[in-house]
Structure formats: structure tokens, C-alpha cells
Amino acid sequence: MSVRILALVGSLRSGSHNRQLAEAAVKHAPEGVDVALYEGLGDIPFYNEDTDVEGSVPEAAARLRAATGEADALLFFSPEYNGTLPAVLKNAIDWLSRPYGAGAVADKPVAVVGTAFGQYGGVWAQDDTRKSLGVAGGNVLQDVKLSIPGSVTRFAETHPADDAEVVEQLTAVLKQVAAAAGSAAA
């Protein structure tokens, strides 16, 4: 039985380096691990408790919750926007956190990785994403980290899927997430 990891990317730009990093995860997933790249975060309206009631949950938010419910674990790919996580990821976390205490992310193993132009690879955004996921009820894998600095130059001519060092590090992350998902299911 394969471990299903749902990948959520915090950049909506089609050529984003974090999207490319997620594509590398899909391509290089180890045996027994299936990584699915979630499409549609940009379609989800801002969280509004008035619309988060049975019968009127926006379809895009319901699709995200359903995809999360089918996954064994989540892997967030976060760029750093103005020193923190992008609004699209925060909004996804808000939808996944409800209903409080029983949201789609509750007790699910989650990890955060990413790349950014700066010298620290987006660690502030990744730390903020972990914090938000923890408050939302996710089982945050605090020791599972990958921050790749200098994305604009490092990936100017090389896709992350073709960078041997990145592939090795990303594969290690996927194995850690899969192990946590396997432990959670046991």
C-alpha cells in the first residue's frame, strides 16, 4: 500500500521555483510513496465563517478538504513573501482547520519545505507555516526541513528535479513524511 502525500504550493505562478520543487517531489518520490500536486489553491475564496456552513461551503474549499482527507500526509512548499508565508497558504490552512478541532488537517502529519531567493531559503515563511499548521491541529513534523537559498540563481537554468543535491534532500524529506504517515496509520 502506497503512502499518499498531498503537496500544496504557496506560489500561484506557473514557473515558480517552489512549484518546480513540488514537481521534483512528484517525479522523484521513493517507491511506496505517491505525491499528488494539488491544483486550485488560487480558486479558494478567503476564509469566511459565514460561508463555512453545511450546504454553502464553496466548492473549491470543499475540494481542498476532500483531497486532504484522502491524503495520508501533507507537504507544504512555501516561498517567502515579505518575510512570511504567502496568503494563499494561510488561506488554505484556515479552510483546513475548520471545524475547530476536527478539520481536515487535524492530527495529519504535515511538513514544510521550500526555496526562496534570500540567503536563508525562506526559513521565516516555513517557520510561520509550521506554526499556523500546528495551531490548526496538524501533526507538524518539526524536524523535517529543507530550505534552499538563492533560488533565482540556483534554478535559473536547472530545474530542481535535475539538481542531484536537491533530489537527494527532497527524497529524504519524502521518506521522513511517509514514515510519519505510516506511524500515524498504525
Coordinates of C-alpha atoms in Angstrom, one line a residue:
M1 CA 0.0 0.0 0.0
S2 CA 1.4 3.4 -1.0
V3 CA 1.6 6.4 1.3
R4 CA -0.3 9.3 -0.3
I5 CA 1.3 12.8 0.3
L6 CA -0.6 15.8 -0.9
A7 CA 1.7 18.7 -2.0
L8 CA 0.4 22.3 -1.6
V9 CA 2.4 25.1 -3.2
G10 CA 2.3 28.6 -1.9
S11 CA 3.1 30.3 -5.2
L12 CA 0.4 30.6 -7.8
R13 CA 3.0 31.5 -10.5
S14 CA 3.2 28.7 -13.1
G15 CA 7.0 28.9 -13.3
S16 CA 7.7 29.3 -9.5
H17 CA 10.7 27.5 -8.1
N18 CA 8.5 26.1 -5.3
R19 CA 6.2 24.6 -7.8
Q20 CA 9.2 23.2 -9.6
L21 CA 10.4 21.8 -6.3
A22 CA 7.0 20.2 -5.8
E23 CA 7.2 18.8 -9.3
A24 CA 10.5 17.3 -8.4
A25 CA 8.9 15.6 -5.4
V26 CA 6.3 14.1 -7.7
K27 CA 8.9 12.9 -10.1
H28 CA 11.4 11.5 -7.6
A29 CA 9.0 10.1 -5.0
P30 CA 10.5 6.9 -3.5
E31 CA 8.9 3.6 -4.0
G32 CA 5.8 3.2 -2.0
V33 CA 5.2 7.0 -1.9
D34 CA 2.7 8.8 -4.1
V35 CA 3.0 12.6 -4.2
A36 CA 0.0 14.4 -5.7
L37 CA 0.4 18.1 -6.6
Y38 CA -2.8 20.0 -5.5
E39 CA -4.1 22.3 -8.2
G40 CA -6.6 25.0 -7.4
L41 CA -5.4 26.9 -4.3
G42 CA -5.9 30.2 -6.2
D43 CA -9.6 29.3 -6.7
I44 CA -10.4 29.1 -3.0
P45 CA -12.1 32.3 -1.6
F46 CA -10.8 33.9 1.5
Y47 CA -12.0 32.0 4.6
N48 CA -15.3 33.4 5.8
E49 CA -17.1 31.6 8.7
D50 CA -20.4 32.8 7.2
T51 CA -19.9 30.6 4.1
D52 CA -18.4 27.7 6.1
V53 CA -21.7 26.1 6.9
E54 CA -23.1 22.8 5.7
G55 CA -24.7 23.3 2.3
S56 CA -22.8 26.5 1.4
V57 CA -19.1 25.7 1.6
P58 CA -17.6 27.0 -1.6
E59 CA -16.8 24.1 -4.0
A60 CA -13.1 25.0 -4.2
A61 CA -12.8 24.8 -0.4
A62 CA -14.7 21.5 -0.3
R63 CA -12.4 20.0 -2.9
L64 CA -9.4 21.0 -0.9
R65 CA -10.8 19.4 2.3
A66 CA -11.7 16.3 0.4
A67 CA -8.2 15.9 -1.2
T68 CA -6.7 16.5 2.2
G69 CA -9.0 13.9 3.8
E70 CA -7.8 11.3 1.2
A71 CA -4.1 12.0 1.8
D72 CA -2.0 10.3 4.5
A73 CA 0.2 13.4 4.9
L74 CA 0.7 16.9 3.6
L75 CA 3.8 18.6 2.3
F76 CA 3.7 22.4 2.0
F77 CA 6.1 24.2 -0.3
S78 CA 6.4 27.8 0.9
P79 CA 8.1 30.7 -0.8
E80 CA 8.7 33.7 1.4
Y81 CA 6.6 36.8 0.7
N82 CA 7.7 39.9 2.7
G83 CA 9.3 37.7 5.4
T84 CA 6.3 35.3 5.9
L85 CA 4.1 32.8 4.3
P86 CA 2.0 33.6 1.3
A87 CA -1.7 34.4 1.8
V88 CA -2.7 31.5 -0.4
L89 CA -1.2 29.0 2.0
K90 CA -2.5 30.8 5.1
N91 CA -6.0 30.7 3.5
A92 CA -5.7 27.0 2.7
I93 CA -4.7 26.3 6.3
D94 CA -7.7 28.4 7.6
W95 CA -10.1 26.3 5.5
L96 CA -8.4 23.0 6.6
S97 CA -8.5 24.0 10.3
R98 CA -12.3 24.0 10.4
P99 CA -14.4 22.9 12.1
Y100 CA -12.2 23.7 15.0
G101 CA -10.7 20.5 16.5
A102 CA -11.9 18.3 13.7
G103 CA -10.7 20.0 10.5
A104 CA -9.2 18.1 7.6
V105 CA -5.6 18.8 8.8
A106 CA -6.3 17.6 12.4
D107 CA -3.7 15.1 13.5
K108 CA -2.4 14.6 10.0
P109 CA 1.4 14.6 9.6
V110 CA 2.5 17.8 7.9
A111 CA 5.9 19.1 6.8
V112 CA 7.0 22.4 5.3
V113 CA 9.9 22.9 2.8
G114 CA 10.7 25.5 0.2
T115 CA 13.1 27.7 -1.7
A116 CA 13.5 31.4 -1.8
F117 CA 15.9 34.0 -3.3
G118 CA 17.3 35.1 0.0
Q119 CA 20.3 33.5 1.7
Y120 CA 18.2 31.5 4.2
G121 CA 15.9 29.9 1.7
G122 CA 12.6 31.1 3.2
V123 CA 13.0 29.8 6.7
W124 CA 10.9 32.6 8.2
A125 CA 7.9 31.7 6.0
Q126 CA 8.4 28.0 6.6
D127 CA 8.5 28.5 10.4
D128 CA 5.4 30.6 10.2
T129 CA 3.7 28.0 8.1
R130 CA 4.6 25.3 10.7
K131 CA 3.3 27.5 13.5
S132 CA 0.0 28.0 11.7
L133 CA -0.4 24.3 10.9
G134 CA 0.3 23.4 14.5
V135 CA -2.4 25.8 15.7
A136 CA -4.7 24.4 13.1
G137 CA -4.3 20.9 14.6
G138 CA -1.8 19.3 12.2
N139 CA 0.9 16.9 13.5
V140 CA 3.8 19.2 12.4
L141 CA 7.0 17.3 11.7
Q142 CA 9.3 19.9 13.2
D143 CA 12.5 18.1 12.3
V144 CA 11.6 17.6 8.7
K145 CA 13.1 20.7 7.0
L146 CA 14.5 21.7 3.6
S147 CA 15.3 25.4 2.9
I148 CA 17.1 26.1 -0.4
P149 CA 18.6 29.6 -0.7
G150 CA 19.3 31.5 -3.8
S151 CA 16.5 30.1 -5.9
V152 CA 16.7 32.7 -8.6
T153 CA 20.3 31.8 -9.5
R154 CA 20.4 28.2 -8.5
F155 CA 17.4 27.3 -10.6
A156 CA 18.0 29.8 -13.4
E157 CA 18.9 27.1 -15.8
T158 CA 18.4 23.9 -13.9
H159 CA 15.0 22.5 -12.8
P160 CA 15.1 21.2 -9.2
A161 CA 14.3 17.8 -10.5
D162 CA 17.6 17.8 -12.3
D163 CA 19.7 19.0 -9.3
A164 CA 21.2 15.9 -7.7
E165 CA 21.7 17.5 -4.3
V166 CA 18.1 18.8 -4.2
V167 CA 16.7 15.5 -5.3
E168 CA 18.7 13.7 -2.6
Q169 CA 17.5 16.1 0.1
L170 CA 13.9 16.1 -1.2
T171 CA 13.8 12.3 -1.3
A172 CA 15.0 12.2 2.3
V173 CA 12.1 14.6 3.3
L174 CA 9.6 12.4 1.5
K175 CA 10.9 9.3 3.3
Q176 CA 10.5 11.1 6.7
V177 CA 7.0 12.2 5.9
A178 CA 6.0 8.8 4.6
A179 CA 7.4 7.2 7.8
A180 CA 5.4 9.6 10.0
A181 CA 2.3 8.8 7.9
G182 CA 2.9 5.1 8.3
S183 CA 3.3 5.5 12.1
A184 CA 0.1 7.6 12.3
A185 CA -1.8 4.9 10.4
A186 CA -0.5 2.1 12.6

